[in-house]
mmCIF file of C-alpha atoms in Angstrom:
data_model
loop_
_atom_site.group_PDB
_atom_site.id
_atom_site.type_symbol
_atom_site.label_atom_id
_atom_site.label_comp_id
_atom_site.label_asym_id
_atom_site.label_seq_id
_atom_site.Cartn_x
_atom_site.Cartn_y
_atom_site.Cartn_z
ATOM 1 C CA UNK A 1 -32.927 3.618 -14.456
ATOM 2 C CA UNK A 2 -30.713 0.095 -13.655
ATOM 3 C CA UNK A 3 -33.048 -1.228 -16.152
ATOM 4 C CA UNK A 4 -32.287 1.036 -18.916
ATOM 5 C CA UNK A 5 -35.245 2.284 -19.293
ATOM 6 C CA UNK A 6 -36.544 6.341 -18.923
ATOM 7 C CA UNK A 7 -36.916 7.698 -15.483
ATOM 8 C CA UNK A 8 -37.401 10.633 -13.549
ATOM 9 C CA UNK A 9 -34.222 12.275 -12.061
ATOM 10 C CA UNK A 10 -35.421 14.220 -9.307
ATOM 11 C CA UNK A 11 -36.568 10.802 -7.590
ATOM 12 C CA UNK A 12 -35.814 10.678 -3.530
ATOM 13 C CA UNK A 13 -34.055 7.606 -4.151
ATOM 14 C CA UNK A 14 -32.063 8.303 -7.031
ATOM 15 C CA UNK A 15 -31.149 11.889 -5.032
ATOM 16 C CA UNK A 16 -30.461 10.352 -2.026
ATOM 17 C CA UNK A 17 -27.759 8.078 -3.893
ATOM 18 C CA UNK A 18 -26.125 11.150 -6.020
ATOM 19 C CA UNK A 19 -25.229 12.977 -2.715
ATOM 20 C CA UNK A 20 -23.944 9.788 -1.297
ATOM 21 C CA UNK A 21 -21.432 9.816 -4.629
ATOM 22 C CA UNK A 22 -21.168 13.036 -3.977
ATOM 23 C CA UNK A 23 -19.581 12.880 -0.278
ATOM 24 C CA UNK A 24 -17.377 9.990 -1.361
ATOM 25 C CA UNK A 25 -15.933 12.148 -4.945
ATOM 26 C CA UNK A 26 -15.323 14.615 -2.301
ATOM 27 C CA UNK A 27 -13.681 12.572 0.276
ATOM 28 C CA UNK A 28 -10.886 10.989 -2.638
ATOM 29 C CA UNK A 29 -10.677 14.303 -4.323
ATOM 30 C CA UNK A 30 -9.761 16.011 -0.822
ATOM 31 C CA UNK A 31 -6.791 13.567 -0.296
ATOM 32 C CA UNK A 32 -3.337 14.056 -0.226
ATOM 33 C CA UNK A 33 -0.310 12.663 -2.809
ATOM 34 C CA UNK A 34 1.505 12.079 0.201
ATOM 35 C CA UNK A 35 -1.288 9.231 1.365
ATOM 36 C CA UNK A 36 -1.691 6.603 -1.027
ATOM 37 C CA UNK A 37 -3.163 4.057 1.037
ATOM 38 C CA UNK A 38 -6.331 6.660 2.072
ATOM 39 C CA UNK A 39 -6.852 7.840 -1.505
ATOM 40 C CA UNK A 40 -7.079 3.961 -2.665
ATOM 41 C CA UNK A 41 -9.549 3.379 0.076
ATOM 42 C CA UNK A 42 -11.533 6.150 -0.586
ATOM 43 C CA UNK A 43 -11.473 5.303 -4.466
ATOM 44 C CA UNK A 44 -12.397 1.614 -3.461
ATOM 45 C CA UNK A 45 -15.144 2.857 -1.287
ATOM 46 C CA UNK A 46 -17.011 5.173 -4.385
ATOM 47 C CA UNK A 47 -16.240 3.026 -6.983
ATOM 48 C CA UNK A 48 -18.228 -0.401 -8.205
ATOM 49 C CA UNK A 49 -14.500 -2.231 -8.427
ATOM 50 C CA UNK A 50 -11.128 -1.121 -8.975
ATOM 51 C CA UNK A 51 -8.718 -3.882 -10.401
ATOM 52 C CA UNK A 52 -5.422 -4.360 -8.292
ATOM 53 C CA UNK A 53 -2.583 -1.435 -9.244
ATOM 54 C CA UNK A 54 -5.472 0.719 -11.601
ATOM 55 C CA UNK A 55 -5.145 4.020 -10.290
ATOM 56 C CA UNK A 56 -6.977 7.256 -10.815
ATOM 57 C CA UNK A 57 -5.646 10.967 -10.276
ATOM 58 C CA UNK A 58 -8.103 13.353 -8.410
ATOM 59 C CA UNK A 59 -9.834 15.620 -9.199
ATOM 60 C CA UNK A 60 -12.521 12.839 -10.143
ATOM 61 C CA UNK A 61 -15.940 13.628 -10.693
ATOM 62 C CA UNK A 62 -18.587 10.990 -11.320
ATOM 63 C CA UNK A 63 -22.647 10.355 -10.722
ATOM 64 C CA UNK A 64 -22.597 7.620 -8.485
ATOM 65 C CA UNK A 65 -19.955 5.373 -8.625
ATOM 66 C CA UNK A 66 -20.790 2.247 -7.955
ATOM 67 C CA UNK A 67 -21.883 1.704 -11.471
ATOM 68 C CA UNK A 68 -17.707 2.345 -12.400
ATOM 69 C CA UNK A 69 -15.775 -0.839 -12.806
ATOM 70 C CA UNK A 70 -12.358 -0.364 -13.317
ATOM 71 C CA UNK A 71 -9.895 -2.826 -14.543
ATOM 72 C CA UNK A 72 -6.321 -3.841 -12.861
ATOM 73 C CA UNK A 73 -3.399 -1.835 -13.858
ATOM 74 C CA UNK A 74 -5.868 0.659 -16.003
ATOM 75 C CA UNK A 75 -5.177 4.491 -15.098
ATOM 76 C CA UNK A 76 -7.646 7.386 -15.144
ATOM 77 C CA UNK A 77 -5.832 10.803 -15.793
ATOM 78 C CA UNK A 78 -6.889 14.409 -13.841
ATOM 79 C CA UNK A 79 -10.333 15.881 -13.998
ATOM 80 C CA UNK A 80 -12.039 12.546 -15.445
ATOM 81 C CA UNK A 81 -15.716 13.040 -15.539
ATOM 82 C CA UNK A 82 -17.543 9.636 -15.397
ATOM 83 C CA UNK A 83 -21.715 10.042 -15.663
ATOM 84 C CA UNK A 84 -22.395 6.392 -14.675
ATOM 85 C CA UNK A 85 -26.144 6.724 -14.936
ATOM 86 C CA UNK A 86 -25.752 3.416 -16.584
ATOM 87 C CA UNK A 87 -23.003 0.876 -15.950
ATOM 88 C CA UNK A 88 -19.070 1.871 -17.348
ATOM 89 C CA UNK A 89 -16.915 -0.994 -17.825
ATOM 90 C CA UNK A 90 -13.407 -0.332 -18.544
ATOM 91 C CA UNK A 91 -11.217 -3.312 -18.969
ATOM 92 C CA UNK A 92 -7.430 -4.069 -18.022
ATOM 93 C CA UNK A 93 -4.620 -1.624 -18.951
ATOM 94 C CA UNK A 94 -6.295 1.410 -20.087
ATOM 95 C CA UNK A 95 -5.094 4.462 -20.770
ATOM 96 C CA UNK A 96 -7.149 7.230 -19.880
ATOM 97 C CA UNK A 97 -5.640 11.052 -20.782
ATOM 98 C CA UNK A 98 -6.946 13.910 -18.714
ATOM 99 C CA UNK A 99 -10.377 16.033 -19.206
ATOM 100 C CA UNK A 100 -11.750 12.533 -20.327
ATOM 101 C CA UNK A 101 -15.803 12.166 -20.438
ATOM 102 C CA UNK A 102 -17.658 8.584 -20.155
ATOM 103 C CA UNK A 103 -21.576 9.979 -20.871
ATOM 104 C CA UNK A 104 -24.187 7.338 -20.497
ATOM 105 C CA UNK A 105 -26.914 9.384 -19.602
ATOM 106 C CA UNK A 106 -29.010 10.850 -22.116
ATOM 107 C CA UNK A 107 -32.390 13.092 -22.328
ATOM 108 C CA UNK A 108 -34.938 13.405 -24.630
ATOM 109 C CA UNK A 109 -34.869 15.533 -27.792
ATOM 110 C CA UNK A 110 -38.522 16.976 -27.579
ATOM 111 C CA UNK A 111 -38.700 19.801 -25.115
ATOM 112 C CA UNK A 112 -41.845 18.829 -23.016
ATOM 113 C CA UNK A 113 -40.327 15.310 -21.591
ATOM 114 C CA UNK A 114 -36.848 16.720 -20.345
ATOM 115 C CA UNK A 115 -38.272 19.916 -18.998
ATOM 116 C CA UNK A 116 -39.961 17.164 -16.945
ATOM 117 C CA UNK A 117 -36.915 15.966 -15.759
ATOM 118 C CA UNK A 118 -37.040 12.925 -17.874
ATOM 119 C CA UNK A 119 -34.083 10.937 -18.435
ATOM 120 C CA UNK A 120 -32.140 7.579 -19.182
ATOM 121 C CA UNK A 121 -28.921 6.172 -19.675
ATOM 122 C CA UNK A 122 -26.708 3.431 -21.993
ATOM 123 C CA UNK A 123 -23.556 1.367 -21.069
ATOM 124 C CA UNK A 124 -20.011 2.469 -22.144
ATOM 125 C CA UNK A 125 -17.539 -0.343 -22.528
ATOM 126 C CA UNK A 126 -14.166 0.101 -23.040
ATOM 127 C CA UNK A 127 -12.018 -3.516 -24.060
ATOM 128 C CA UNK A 128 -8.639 -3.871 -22.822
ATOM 129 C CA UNK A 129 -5.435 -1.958 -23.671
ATOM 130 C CA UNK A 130 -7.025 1.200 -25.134
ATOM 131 C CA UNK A 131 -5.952 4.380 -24.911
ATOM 132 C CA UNK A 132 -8.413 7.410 -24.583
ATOM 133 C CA UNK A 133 -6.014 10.753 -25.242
ATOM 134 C CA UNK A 134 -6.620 13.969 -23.596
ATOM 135 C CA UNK A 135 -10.608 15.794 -23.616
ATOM 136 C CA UNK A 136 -11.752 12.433 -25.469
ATOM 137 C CA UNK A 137 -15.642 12.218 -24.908
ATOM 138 C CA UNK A 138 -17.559 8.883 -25.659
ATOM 139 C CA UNK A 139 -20.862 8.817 -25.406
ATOM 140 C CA UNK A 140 -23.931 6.682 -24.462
ATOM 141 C CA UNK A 141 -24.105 3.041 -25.781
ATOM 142 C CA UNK A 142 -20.548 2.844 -27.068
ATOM 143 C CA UNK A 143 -18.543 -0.038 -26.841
ATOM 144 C CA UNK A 144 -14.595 0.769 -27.926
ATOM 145 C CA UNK A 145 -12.477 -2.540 -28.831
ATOM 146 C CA UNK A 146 -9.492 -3.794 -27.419
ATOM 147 C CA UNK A 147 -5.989 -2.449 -28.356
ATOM 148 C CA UNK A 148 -7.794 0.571 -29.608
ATOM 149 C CA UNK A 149 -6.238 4.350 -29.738
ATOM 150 C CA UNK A 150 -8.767 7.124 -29.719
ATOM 151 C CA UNK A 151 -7.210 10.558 -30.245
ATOM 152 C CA UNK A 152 -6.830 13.979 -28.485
ATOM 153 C CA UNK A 153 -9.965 15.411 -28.459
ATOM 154 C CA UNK A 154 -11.916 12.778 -30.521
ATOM 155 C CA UNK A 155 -16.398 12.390 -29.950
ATOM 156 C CA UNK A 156 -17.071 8.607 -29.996
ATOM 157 C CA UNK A 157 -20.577 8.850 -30.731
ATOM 158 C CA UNK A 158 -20.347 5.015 -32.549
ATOM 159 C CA UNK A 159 -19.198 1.971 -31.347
ATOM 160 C CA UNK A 160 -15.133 1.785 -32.443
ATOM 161 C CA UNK A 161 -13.495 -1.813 -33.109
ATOM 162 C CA UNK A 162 -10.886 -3.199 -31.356
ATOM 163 C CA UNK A 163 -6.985 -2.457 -32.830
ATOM 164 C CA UNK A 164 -8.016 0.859 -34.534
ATOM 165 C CA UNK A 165 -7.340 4.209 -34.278
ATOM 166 C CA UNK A 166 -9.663 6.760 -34.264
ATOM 167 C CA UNK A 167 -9.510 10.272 -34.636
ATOM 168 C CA UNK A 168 -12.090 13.360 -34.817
ATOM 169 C CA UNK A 169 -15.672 14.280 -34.302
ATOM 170 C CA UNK A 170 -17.259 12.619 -34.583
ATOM 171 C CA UNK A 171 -14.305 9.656 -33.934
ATOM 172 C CA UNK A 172 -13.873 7.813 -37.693
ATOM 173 C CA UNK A 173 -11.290 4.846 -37.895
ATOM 174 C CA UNK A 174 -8.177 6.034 -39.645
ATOM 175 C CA UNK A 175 -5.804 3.686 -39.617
ATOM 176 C CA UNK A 176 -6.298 -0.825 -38.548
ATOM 177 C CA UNK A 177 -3.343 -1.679 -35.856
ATOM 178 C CA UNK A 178 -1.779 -5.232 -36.500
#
């Protein structure tokens, strides 16, 4: 899996780390507004890293965490869903609207393998200063450049270049930012 390469999901080891993620999503999604300081540790504690003043609104819902990197002074929006099956890199000040997806796992098209429980996974990136609007979904392998906007409701199934913004599905470049 850390290699990129196909695995089996319903591995012990792999299971055993998914309900780990799974205790410490519910721990920072069960905190309060009116206790900062525990929902930052409890964010710090499920995530890979979490720049100084990025911030992320529960409810939060990722795989396993500590393959989230989070940049300083980025912020992650309500219900963000994060499948970090492979590593998600998101870079200082990001903008991330609510009902955001980051998909890097991915299954085989032919029936037999993923009835076999079959899988693997591919990085997202995101560069510095971008803005992902509301219910934007990027998936597996893509790389989004700085200073980009993505729009409401926009699939990034390609990588986007940086100072662009992109709108629709899937996500086409429709207009260069200076």
């Amino acid at each position: 899996m850390l290699a990129g390469e196909t695995y089996l999901a319903d591995d012990p080891e792999i299971t055993a780390d998914l309900d780990r993620a799974a205790r410490r999503t519910e721990r920072f999604n069960a905190t309060t507004a009116d206790d900062p300081d525990g929902r930052l540790a409890a964010l710090r504690e499920l995530l890979g890293s979490l720049g100084e003043g990025a911030w992320v609104r529960p409810p939060f819902h990722c795989d396993y965490g500590w393959q989230t990197h989070i940049g300083p002074r980025s912020f992650v929006n309500f219900n963000a869903v994060f499948l970090d099956v492979a590593r998600i890199t998101i870079g200082a000040d990001v903008q991330i609207g609510p009902n955001v997806q980051l998909l890097t796992a991915t299954h085989p098209v032919e029936a037999k393998p993923r009835r076999a429980k079959w899988e693997a996974a591919e990085p997202i990136t995101i560069g510095d200063n971008v803005w992902l609007g509301g219910g934007v979904i990027v998936l597996a392998g893509v790389t989004i450049g700085a200073n980009t906007v993505v729009g409401a409701g926009a699939v990034v199934t390609r990588d986007l270049p940086a100072n662009a913004v992109a709108l629709g599905n899937p996500a086409r470049v429709v207009r260069t930012l200076e």
